[in-house]
Short mmCIF file of C-alpha atoms and ligand atoms in Angstrom, two decimals:
data_model
loop_
_atom_site.label_atom_id
_atom_site.label_comp_id
_atom_site.label_asym_id
_atom_site.label_seq_id
_atom_site.Cartn_x
_atom_site.Cartn_y
_atom_site.Cartn_z
CA MET A 1 0.00 0.00 0.00
CA THR A 2 1.47 3.34 -1.07
CA VAL A 3 2.14 5.83 1.68
CA TYR A 4 1.28 9.32 0.50
CA ASP A 5 3.79 12.08 1.26
CA ILE A 6 1.07 14.66 0.76
CA LEU A 7 -2.69 14.32 0.48
CA LEU A 8 -4.78 17.19 -0.89
CA LYS A 9 -8.35 16.73 0.34
CA ASN A 10 -11.60 18.24 -0.89
CA GLY A 11 -10.26 20.48 -3.64
CA THR A 12 -11.47 20.83 -7.22
CA VAL A 13 -8.87 19.26 -9.52
CA VAL A 14 -8.37 21.08 -12.83
CA ASP A 15 -6.41 19.18 -15.48
CA PRO A 16 -5.75 21.14 -18.68
CA ALA A 17 -4.43 18.05 -20.50
CA SER A 18 -7.73 16.14 -20.32
CA GLY A 19 -9.94 19.19 -19.77
CA ARG A 20 -11.40 17.54 -16.67
CA VAL A 21 -12.60 19.57 -13.70
CA GLU A 22 -13.68 17.37 -10.80
CA ALA A 23 -14.15 17.41 -7.06
CA ALA A 24 -11.46 14.94 -6.00
CA ASP A 25 -8.61 14.27 -3.62
CA LEU A 26 -5.08 14.12 -4.96
CA ALA A 27 -2.23 12.15 -3.41
CA VAL A 28 1.49 12.69 -3.88
CA ALA A 29 4.20 10.07 -3.36
CA ASP A 30 7.89 10.00 -4.34
CA GLY A 31 7.66 13.30 -6.21
CA ARG A 32 4.78 12.16 -8.42
CA ILE A 33 1.03 12.21 -8.45
CA ALA A 34 0.10 8.82 -6.99
CA GLU A 35 -3.67 8.91 -7.07
CA ILE A 36 -6.61 11.15 -7.92
CA GLY A 37 -10.06 10.16 -6.73
CA PRO A 38 -12.84 10.58 -4.21
CA ASP A 39 -12.28 10.02 -0.49
CA LEU A 40 -8.60 9.04 -0.45
CA ASP A 41 -7.64 7.68 2.97
CA PRO A 42 -5.94 10.28 5.20
CA THR A 43 -4.47 7.58 7.47
CA ARG A 44 -2.13 6.70 4.59
CA ALA A 45 -0.77 10.26 4.39
CA ARG A 46 2.19 11.86 6.13
CA GLU A 47 0.68 15.32 5.60
CA THR A 48 -2.85 16.35 4.67
CA PHE A 49 -4.20 19.69 3.49
CA ASP A 50 -7.92 20.43 3.55
CA LEU A 51 -8.52 22.43 0.36
CA SER A 52 -12.28 22.94 0.57
CA GLY A 53 -13.21 25.83 -1.71
CA SER A 54 -9.87 25.82 -3.53
CA HIS A 55 -8.82 24.70 -7.01
CA VAL A 56 -5.89 22.35 -7.59
CA LEU A 57 -3.96 23.22 -10.77
CA PRO A 58 -0.73 21.90 -12.27
CA GLY A 59 2.22 24.04 -11.11
CA ILE A 60 2.38 27.47 -12.70
CA VAL A 61 5.15 27.78 -15.30
CA ASP A 62 6.40 31.31 -15.90
CA MET A 63 8.10 31.25 -19.27
CA HIS A 64 9.60 34.72 -18.90
CA MET A 65 11.22 36.01 -15.73
CA HIS A 66 14.56 37.21 -14.36
CA ALA A 67 16.62 35.96 -11.43
CA SER A 68 20.26 36.90 -12.08
CA ALA A 69 22.63 39.42 -10.53
CA TRP A 70 22.19 41.43 -13.74
CA LEU A 71 18.38 41.48 -13.73
CA GLY A 72 15.91 40.53 -11.04
CA GLY A 73 18.46 39.45 -8.45
CA ARG A 74 18.09 36.76 -5.83
CA ALA A 75 14.69 37.88 -4.56
CA GLY A 76 13.09 36.41 -7.68
CA HIS A 77 13.00 32.84 -6.37
CA LYS A 78 11.10 33.72 -3.23
CA MET A 79 8.81 36.19 -5.00
CA MET A 80 7.80 33.60 -7.59
CA ALA A 81 7.23 30.81 -5.09
CA GLU A 82 5.09 33.12 -2.95
CA VAL A 83 2.62 33.53 -5.79
CA GLY A 84 2.44 29.88 -6.81
CA VAL A 85 5.05 29.57 -9.56
CA THR A 86 6.83 26.18 -9.58
CA THR A 87 8.84 26.39 -12.83
CA ALA A 88 10.36 29.36 -14.62
CA LEU A 89 12.58 30.41 -17.51
CA ASP A 90 15.18 33.08 -16.81
CA MET A 91 15.21 35.13 -19.97
CA SER A 92 18.70 36.58 -20.16
CA GLY A 93 21.22 34.99 -17.79
CA PRO A 94 24.12 35.31 -17.32
CA ILE A 95 23.96 31.56 -16.76
CA ASP A 96 26.79 31.63 -14.18
CA SER A 97 24.93 34.12 -12.03
CA VAL A 98 21.56 32.38 -12.49
CA LEU A 99 23.07 29.08 -11.30
CA ASP A 100 24.88 30.63 -8.32
CA ILE A 101 21.72 32.38 -7.15
CA ALA A 102 19.66 29.24 -7.73
CA ARG A 103 22.06 27.22 -5.58
CA ASP A 104 22.37 29.78 -2.76
CA HIS A 105 18.82 31.18 -2.66
CA GLY A 106 16.64 28.46 -4.17
CA VAL A 107 13.22 27.81 -2.67
CA GLY A 108 12.31 24.62 -4.53
CA LEU A 109 11.58 25.87 -8.06
CA ASN A 110 12.53 24.30 -11.39
CA LEU A 111 14.49 26.86 -13.38
CA ALA A 112 15.75 27.07 -16.95
CA CYS A 113 17.98 29.81 -18.30
CA ILE A 114 18.86 31.22 -21.70
CA GLU A 115 21.99 33.28 -22.22
CA ALA A 116 21.85 36.79 -23.67
CA VAL A 117 23.62 37.51 -26.95
CA ARG A 118 24.74 40.94 -25.89
CA PRO A 119 27.23 43.16 -27.75
CA GLY A 120 30.17 44.15 -25.56
CA GLN A 121 29.30 41.43 -23.04
CA THR A 122 28.85 37.95 -24.52
CA VAL A 123 29.71 38.88 -28.12
CA GLN A 124 32.12 41.57 -29.27
CA THR A 125 29.98 43.65 -31.61
CA ALA A 126 26.40 44.04 -32.84
CA ASP A 127 27.28 41.93 -35.87
CA PRO A 128 28.85 38.69 -34.63
CA GLY A 129 29.75 36.13 -37.27
CA PRO A 130 28.77 32.44 -37.27
CA ALA A 131 31.94 31.23 -35.54
CA GLU A 132 31.52 33.61 -32.62
CA ILE A 133 27.81 32.78 -32.24
CA ARG A 134 28.51 29.04 -32.41
CA ALA A 135 31.22 29.32 -29.78
CA LEU A 136 28.92 31.24 -27.43
CA LEU A 137 26.10 28.75 -27.95
CA ASP A 138 28.37 25.79 -27.31
CA GLN A 139 29.76 27.39 -24.16
CA SER A 140 26.30 28.43 -22.90
CA LEU A 141 24.85 24.92 -23.38
CA ARG A 142 27.83 23.32 -21.69
CA LYS A 143 27.33 25.60 -18.68
CA GLY A 144 23.67 24.57 -18.36
CA ALA A 145 21.71 27.16 -20.35
CA ILE A 146 19.14 25.78 -22.80
CA GLY A 147 19.82 28.38 -25.50
CA PHE A 148 19.90 32.06 -26.38
CA LYS A 149 18.04 35.29 -25.70
CA LEU A 150 18.23 38.04 -28.30
CA LEU A 151 17.80 41.36 -26.48
CA GLY A 152 17.01 43.39 -29.59
CA GLY A 153 14.82 45.90 -27.80
CA HIS A 154 17.61 46.89 -25.42
CA TYR A 155 20.91 45.74 -26.94
CA PRO A 156 20.23 45.14 -30.63
CA LEU A 157 22.16 43.11 -33.17
CA THR A 158 22.08 43.78 -36.90
CA PRO A 159 19.18 42.07 -38.68
CA GLU A 160 21.71 39.75 -40.37
CA ALA A 161 23.32 38.69 -37.09
CA THR A 162 19.88 38.24 -35.54
CA ALA A 163 18.81 35.87 -38.32
CA ARG A 164 22.15 34.06 -38.07
CA THR A 165 21.73 33.54 -34.34
CA ILE A 166 18.24 32.09 -34.81
CA GLU A 167 19.46 29.79 -37.56
CA LEU A 168 22.42 28.47 -35.57
CA ALA A 169 20.30 27.90 -32.47
CA ASN A 170 17.80 25.96 -34.59
CA GLU A 171 20.60 23.88 -36.11
CA ALA A 172 21.71 22.90 -32.61
CA LYS A 173 18.09 22.34 -31.49
CA ALA A 174 18.66 24.87 -28.73
CA TYR A 175 16.10 27.33 -27.41
CA VAL A 176 16.06 30.86 -28.81
CA ALA A 177 13.93 33.72 -27.57
CA PHE A 178 13.81 37.19 -29.01
CA HIS A 179 12.90 40.55 -27.49
CA ALA A 180 12.11 42.09 -30.87
CA GLY A 181 14.24 44.94 -32.16
CA SER A 182 17.45 45.28 -34.16
CA THR A 183 19.88 47.98 -35.21
CA THR A 184 17.25 49.01 -37.80
CA GLN A 185 13.95 48.59 -35.87
CA GLY A 186 12.88 49.43 -32.32
CA SER A 187 11.07 47.49 -29.61
CA ASN A 188 7.63 48.08 -31.17
CA ILE A 189 5.22 46.56 -33.68
CA GLU A 190 7.60 47.25 -36.60
CA GLY A 191 10.38 45.52 -34.71
CA PHE A 192 8.01 42.62 -34.02
CA LEU A 193 7.06 42.30 -37.70
CA GLN A 194 10.74 42.37 -38.60
CA ALA A 195 11.37 39.63 -36.01
CA VAL A 196 8.73 37.45 -37.67
CA GLU A 197 10.44 37.99 -41.00
CA LEU A 198 13.95 37.33 -39.62
CA ALA A 199 12.72 34.08 -38.08
CA GLY A 200 11.53 32.81 -41.46
CA PRO A 201 10.36 29.20 -40.98
CA ARG A 202 12.55 28.66 -37.88
CA ALA A 203 11.43 28.10 -34.31
CA VAL A 204 11.64 31.25 -32.18
CA HIS A 205 10.02 32.34 -28.94
CA ILE A 206 9.03 35.98 -29.34
CA ALA A 207 9.00 37.56 -25.89
CA HIS A 208 6.22 39.57 -24.23
CA ILE A 209 3.99 40.27 -27.26
CA ASN A 210 2.07 42.91 -25.28
CA SER A 211 5.15 45.14 -25.21
CA TYR A 212 4.92 45.73 -28.98
CA CYS A 213 1.27 46.75 -28.66
CA ARG A 214 1.49 49.92 -26.59
CA GLY A 215 0.58 52.38 -29.33
CA ALA A 216 4.15 53.45 -30.11
CA VAL A 217 3.62 53.27 -33.89
CA ARG A 218 -0.11 52.85 -34.56
CA ALA A 219 -3.24 52.62 -32.41
CA TRP A 220 -2.57 49.91 -29.82
CA MET A 221 -5.47 47.68 -30.80
CA GLN A 222 -4.41 47.87 -34.44
CA GLU A 223 -0.91 46.80 -33.37
CA THR A 224 -2.46 44.00 -31.30
CA GLU A 225 -4.46 42.67 -34.27
CA GLU A 226 -1.36 42.83 -36.49
CA ALA A 227 0.58 40.81 -33.93
CA ILE A 228 -2.23 38.25 -33.65
CA ALA A 229 -2.44 37.91 -37.45
CA ALA A 230 1.33 37.40 -37.77
CA LEU A 231 1.47 34.79 -34.96
CA THR A 232 -1.53 32.94 -36.41
CA ALA A 233 0.15 32.82 -39.83
CA HIS A 234 3.45 31.52 -38.39
CA PRO A 235 2.99 28.37 -36.29
CA ASN A 236 6.79 28.15 -35.93
CA LEU A 237 6.63 31.06 -33.47
CA ARG A 238 6.11 30.48 -29.76
CA SER A 239 5.13 33.43 -27.58
CA GLU A 240 3.92 34.74 -24.24
CA SER A 241 2.37 37.95 -23.04
CA TYR A 242 2.02 39.32 -19.55
CA LEU A 243 -0.87 40.83 -17.64
CA SER A 244 0.73 43.52 -15.48
CA PRO A 245 0.42 47.16 -16.52
CA LEU A 246 4.08 47.57 -15.52
CA ASN A 247 7.19 47.15 -17.64
CA GLY A 248 10.73 46.83 -16.25
CA THR A 249 13.77 48.56 -17.64
CA SER A 250 17.09 50.10 -16.66
CA ALA A 251 17.23 53.37 -14.71
CA LYS A 252 20.95 53.77 -15.39
CA CYS A 253 21.92 57.19 -16.69
CA ALA A 254 25.11 58.23 -18.46
CA GLY A 255 25.97 61.57 -20.03
CA GLY A 256 22.79 63.18 -18.67
CA ALA A 257 20.28 60.67 -20.04
CA PRO A 258 19.01 57.13 -19.44
CA GLU A 259 21.11 54.59 -21.36
CA SER A 260 18.16 52.46 -22.42
CA ARG A 261 16.08 53.56 -25.37
CA VAL A 262 13.08 51.86 -23.77
CA THR A 263 13.49 54.03 -20.66
CA GLN A 264 13.82 57.18 -22.73
CA HIS A 265 10.66 56.30 -24.61
CA CYS A 266 8.75 55.66 -21.36
CA LEU A 267 9.69 59.12 -20.09
CA THR A 268 8.37 60.69 -23.29
CA VAL A 269 5.13 58.70 -23.03
CA GLY A 270 4.65 60.03 -19.48
CA GLY A 271 5.26 63.63 -20.61
CA PHE A 272 8.80 63.91 -19.22
CA PRO A 273 11.95 64.86 -21.14
CA PRO A 274 14.11 61.77 -21.95
CA THR A 275 16.97 63.03 -19.79
CA GLU A 276 18.40 62.32 -16.33
CA ALA A 277 16.60 65.41 -14.97
CA GLY A 278 13.41 64.20 -16.63
CA PHE A 279 13.88 60.81 -15.01
CA GLU A 280 14.28 62.34 -11.56
CA ALA A 281 11.14 64.41 -12.08
CA ALA A 282 9.28 61.24 -13.16
CA VAL A 283 10.32 59.43 -9.95
CA LEU A 284 9.18 62.36 -7.82
CA ALA A 285 5.89 62.59 -9.72
CA GLY A 286 5.18 58.84 -9.41
CA TRP A 287 5.46 57.91 -13.11
CA ALA A 288 8.83 56.15 -12.80
CA GLN A 289 8.57 53.45 -10.10
CA ILE A 290 11.96 52.42 -8.72
CA ASN A 291 12.42 48.70 -7.93
CA ILE A 292 13.63 48.70 -4.32
CA ALA A 293 15.11 45.65 -2.56
CA ALA A 294 13.59 45.38 0.91
CA GLY A 295 13.02 42.45 3.24
CA GLY A 296 14.17 39.83 0.75
CA ARG A 297 11.69 41.07 -1.85
CA VAL A 298 11.60 43.84 -4.43
CA VAL A 299 8.93 46.51 -4.03
CA LEU A 300 8.02 49.60 -6.04
CA GLY A 301 8.80 53.09 -4.77
CA THR A 302 8.28 56.68 -5.88
CA GLY A 303 8.92 60.12 -4.38
CA PRO A 304 12.01 61.51 -2.61
CA ALA A 305 12.97 58.24 -0.82
CA ALA A 306 12.93 56.30 -4.11
CA ARG A 307 14.89 59.09 -5.80
CA ASP A 308 17.54 58.85 -3.06
CA TYR A 309 17.69 55.02 -3.43
CA TRP A 310 18.29 55.45 -7.17
CA ARG A 311 20.98 58.13 -6.62
CA GLN A 312 22.76 56.18 -3.87
CA ARG A 313 23.20 53.26 -6.26
CA GLY A 314 24.69 55.43 -8.99
CA THR A 315 21.35 55.25 -10.94
CA ASP A 316 22.06 51.57 -11.76
CA VAL A 317 18.73 50.09 -10.66
CA THR A 318 15.58 48.78 -12.35
CA VAL A 319 12.55 50.98 -12.95
CA SER A 320 8.94 50.20 -13.90
CA PHE A 321 6.46 52.31 -15.84
CA ALA A 322 2.73 51.56 -16.21
CA VAL A 323 2.89 51.51 -20.01
CA ASN A 324 0.77 48.45 -20.86
CA PRO A 325 -2.81 49.52 -21.65
CA PRO A 326 -5.48 47.01 -20.59
CA GLU A 327 -7.18 46.23 -23.93
CA PRO A 328 -4.13 44.65 -25.66
CA ARG A 329 -3.34 42.63 -22.51
CA LEU A 330 -6.87 41.22 -22.43
CA ARG A 331 -6.98 40.49 -26.17
CA LEU A 332 -3.56 38.80 -26.25
CA ALA A 333 -4.43 36.66 -23.24
CA THR A 334 -7.62 35.35 -24.86
CA ALA A 335 -7.14 35.39 -28.67
CA LYS A 336 -7.51 31.98 -30.34
CA ARG A 337 -6.50 30.46 -33.66
CA PRO A 338 -9.12 28.91 -35.95
CA SER A 339 -8.00 25.54 -34.47
CA GLY A 340 -9.11 26.65 -31.00
CA GLU A 341 -5.52 26.85 -29.74
CA PHE A 342 -4.40 30.10 -28.19
CA VAL A 343 -2.56 32.53 -30.49
CA VAL A 344 -0.18 33.48 -27.67
CA ASP A 345 0.93 30.24 -26.02
CA ALA A 346 1.40 31.37 -22.45
CA ILE A 347 0.73 33.93 -19.76
CA SER A 348 4.09 35.07 -18.39
CA THR A 349 5.26 37.91 -16.14
CA ASP A 350 8.71 39.17 -17.21
CA GLY A 351 8.89 39.35 -13.41
CA GLY A 352 10.77 37.21 -10.94
CA GLY A 353 12.76 39.88 -9.15
CA ILE A 354 10.77 42.59 -10.93
CA PRO A 355 7.59 42.96 -8.85
CA ARG A 356 4.86 42.02 -11.31
CA ASN A 357 4.37 38.30 -10.66
CA VAL A 358 0.64 38.40 -11.32
CA ILE A 359 -0.07 35.24 -13.35
CA VAL A 360 -2.45 33.93 -10.68
CA GLU A 361 -3.78 37.25 -9.45
CA MET A 362 -4.64 38.66 -12.87
CA GLY A 363 -5.14 35.38 -14.70
CA LEU A 364 -7.88 34.48 -12.22
CA ALA A 365 -9.35 37.96 -12.75
CA LEU A 366 -9.81 36.88 -16.39
CA VAL A 367 -11.47 33.68 -15.18
CA LYS A 368 -13.87 35.72 -13.06
CA LEU A 369 -14.56 37.92 -16.06
CA GLN A 370 -15.31 34.68 -17.97
CA ALA A 371 -12.70 35.69 -20.53
CA LEU A 372 -10.92 32.36 -19.79
CA THR A 373 -12.21 29.14 -18.25
CA LEU A 374 -10.15 27.64 -15.42
CA VAL A 375 -9.03 24.88 -17.80
CA GLU A 376 -7.92 27.50 -20.33
CA PHE A 377 -6.07 29.42 -17.63
CA ALA A 378 -4.27 26.21 -16.61
CA ARG A 379 -3.41 25.58 -20.26
CA LYS A 380 -1.83 29.00 -20.69
CA ALA A 381 -0.20 29.21 -17.28
CA SER A 382 1.07 25.65 -17.01
CA LEU A 383 0.49 23.05 -19.76
CA ASN A 384 1.58 25.08 -22.81
CA PRO A 385 4.78 26.51 -21.29
CA ALA A 386 5.68 23.10 -19.80
CA ARG A 387 5.37 21.44 -23.22
CA ILE A 388 7.33 24.19 -24.96
CA LEU A 389 10.18 23.76 -22.46
CA GLY A 390 10.15 20.00 -23.08
CA LEU A 391 8.82 19.20 -19.59
CA GLY A 392 6.54 16.36 -20.64
CA ALA A 393 5.86 15.21 -17.06
CA LYS A 394 4.72 18.65 -15.93
CA GLY A 395 1.73 20.83 -16.80
CA ALA A 396 -0.93 18.19 -16.14
CA LEU A 397 -2.63 16.60 -13.14
CA GLN A 398 -2.58 12.91 -13.99
CA VAL A 399 -1.35 9.85 -12.15
CA GLY A 400 2.38 9.44 -12.79
CA ALA A 401 2.97 13.10 -13.64
CA ASP A 402 5.48 15.15 -11.64
CA ALA A 403 3.86 16.47 -8.47
CA ASP A 404 4.19 20.13 -9.40
CA ILE A 405 0.98 21.67 -8.13
CA THR A 406 -0.42 25.13 -7.50
CA VAL A 407 -3.55 25.42 -5.37
CA VAL A 408 -5.46 28.64 -5.89
CA ASN A 409 -8.33 30.43 -4.23
CA LEU A 410 -10.56 31.89 -6.93
CA GLU A 411 -12.28 34.24 -4.53
CA ASN A 412 -9.23 36.30 -3.57
CA GLN A 413 -7.21 35.32 -6.69
CA ARG A 414 -4.28 34.01 -4.70
CA ALA A 415 -2.14 30.90 -4.67
CA VAL A 416 -2.49 29.19 -1.29
CA LEU A 417 -0.20 26.17 -1.71
CA GLY A 418 2.73 25.39 -3.97
CA ILE A 419 4.21 21.92 -4.44
CA GLY A 420 7.37 21.35 -6.48
CA ASN A 421 8.62 17.85 -7.27
CA GLY A 422 6.47 16.43 -4.50
CA ARG A 423 7.49 18.86 -1.75
CA VAL A 424 5.63 21.79 -0.29
CA ILE A 425 7.47 24.94 -1.39
CA MET A 426 4.83 27.52 -0.44
CA HIS A 427 1.95 27.62 2.01
CA ARG A 428 -0.36 30.60 2.36
CA GLY A 429 2.09 32.94 0.67
CA TYR A 430 5.10 31.79 2.69
CA ALA A 431 7.93 30.24 0.64
CA CYS A 432 9.23 27.21 2.53
CA GLY A 433 11.14 25.07 0.00
CA SER A 434 14.84 24.81 -0.69
CA GLY A 435 17.19 24.15 -3.57
CA THR A 436 16.55 24.51 -7.30
CA ARG A 437 16.27 21.95 -10.09
CA ILE A 438 17.91 23.27 -13.22
CA VAL A 439 16.12 22.51 -16.46
CA THR A 440 18.99 21.90 -18.85
CA THR A 441 19.99 19.93 -21.94
CA ALA A 442 22.17 16.81 -21.96
CA ALA A 443 25.14 19.08 -22.74
CA GLY A 444 24.75 21.00 -19.47
CA ALA A 445 23.93 18.28 -16.96
CA ASP A 446 27.50 17.77 -15.73
CA ALA A 447 28.15 21.47 -15.22
CA VAL A 448 24.90 21.83 -13.28
CA ARG A 449 25.88 18.92 -11.02
CA ALA A 450 29.38 20.30 -10.60
CA ARG A 451 27.86 23.48 -9.24
CA GLY A 452 25.97 21.55 -6.59
CA LEU A 453 22.59 21.68 -8.34
CA VAL A 454 20.24 18.96 -9.58
CA PRO A 455 19.75 18.84 -13.36
CA LEU A 456 16.43 18.09 -15.01
CA VAL A 457 17.39 17.15 -18.55
CA VAL A 458 15.07 18.02 -21.42
CA ASN A 459 15.30 17.23 -25.13
CA LEU A 460 14.14 20.35 -26.93
CA ALA A 461 14.08 18.56 -30.30
CA GLU A 462 11.08 16.63 -28.93
CA SER A 463 9.47 19.63 -27.23
CA ARG A 464 6.70 21.83 -28.53
CA PHE A 465 9.35 24.44 -29.20
CA TYR A 466 10.46 22.42 -32.21
CA ARG A 467 7.35 20.27 -32.77
CA HIS A 468 4.20 22.17 -33.43
ZN1 ZN B 1 12.50 40.06 -19.75
#
């Protein structure tokens, strides 16, 4: 007779793989789902949770977040676990920093990482040749990353080098994600359309679709419909969009102005000059919200105290602006293809250490609005991203699947219990797990182990990233 490590009693089990929603108990043993059914025997369980009134979903997978020393920092792990995330993809690395933080500050999540192709940092110029790109890819995979991130919106490559990078990543069956933009197009709908063209027939994950639909070029709903049409016409493209009104960008100033073009643009949108003085005025006025590390988390701040925090750190901090209008966010979260599949595969956050981890909070708002069913929410927030990352045993609530589970309360739109690989990692908003499993390819498993972390090896060639 199996002894259950954990028994979840009296919840409503939502399985996006079968589409079933049923009042049932769910038992966990040895890291897997052991049984789902009515009236499972609590005397067989080491630990029981009464989940009356709650919904039991497969663990939330955030396909776009940041938890490196460069972006997001170490608070990301705890902040994600607190809101029910069990698996995440760090969307820029550096892989060394992501792994160190995962080892030293892990709270029980599964984490994958892709390495940025960044001029002056990981490649020499904005136009790296094939040999340099291949060498970086090889090195990144051997360190444990699953592929590349193109940071076109912030640190663009030439269109030619962008296409080359995508092609070489596809050849190696590695992951490649793209924040649209190049040396000839910005981080907007034109940059997005160029990204679609540069991808050609190849597999690419285009990041945060909502960020190209903010009205920078045309009316934002027109941009949104153009993005939807392009994604529908190109099934080789994977994508996510997020639900927070907030973006996240660099507050670093040099020579009297913010370094990032995104930051400069946000100041202009808010009616401030795109200069250092304009930035300071925007912080004092509440438009620019400084990301402030406090109490092991990152919170948003404005006014004189936030201005001082920014100054004391030599301006090198992250800042958020409320630049995502609601209509594109709603449309991108719900739009479907003629087949019934979602146009945008997943709901993400671009959060982690940037405080906008609202997959559950705002995703369940869409469920209340009846814009998504609970099964559809679970598909976008768990099943689809799990399949794209090659995590075939995650994203579903079926016997034998990994016991990655997020229990949510629909009434207050919060995650109340998080289980990762069969262990409780969050209860009532308190992160209580430890360690991190690193989602990696066969090439990176040894390096992950050598760093004192547990690898979870995926084969992307068999994943929905390459098979659609
Ligand atoms: Zn990002």
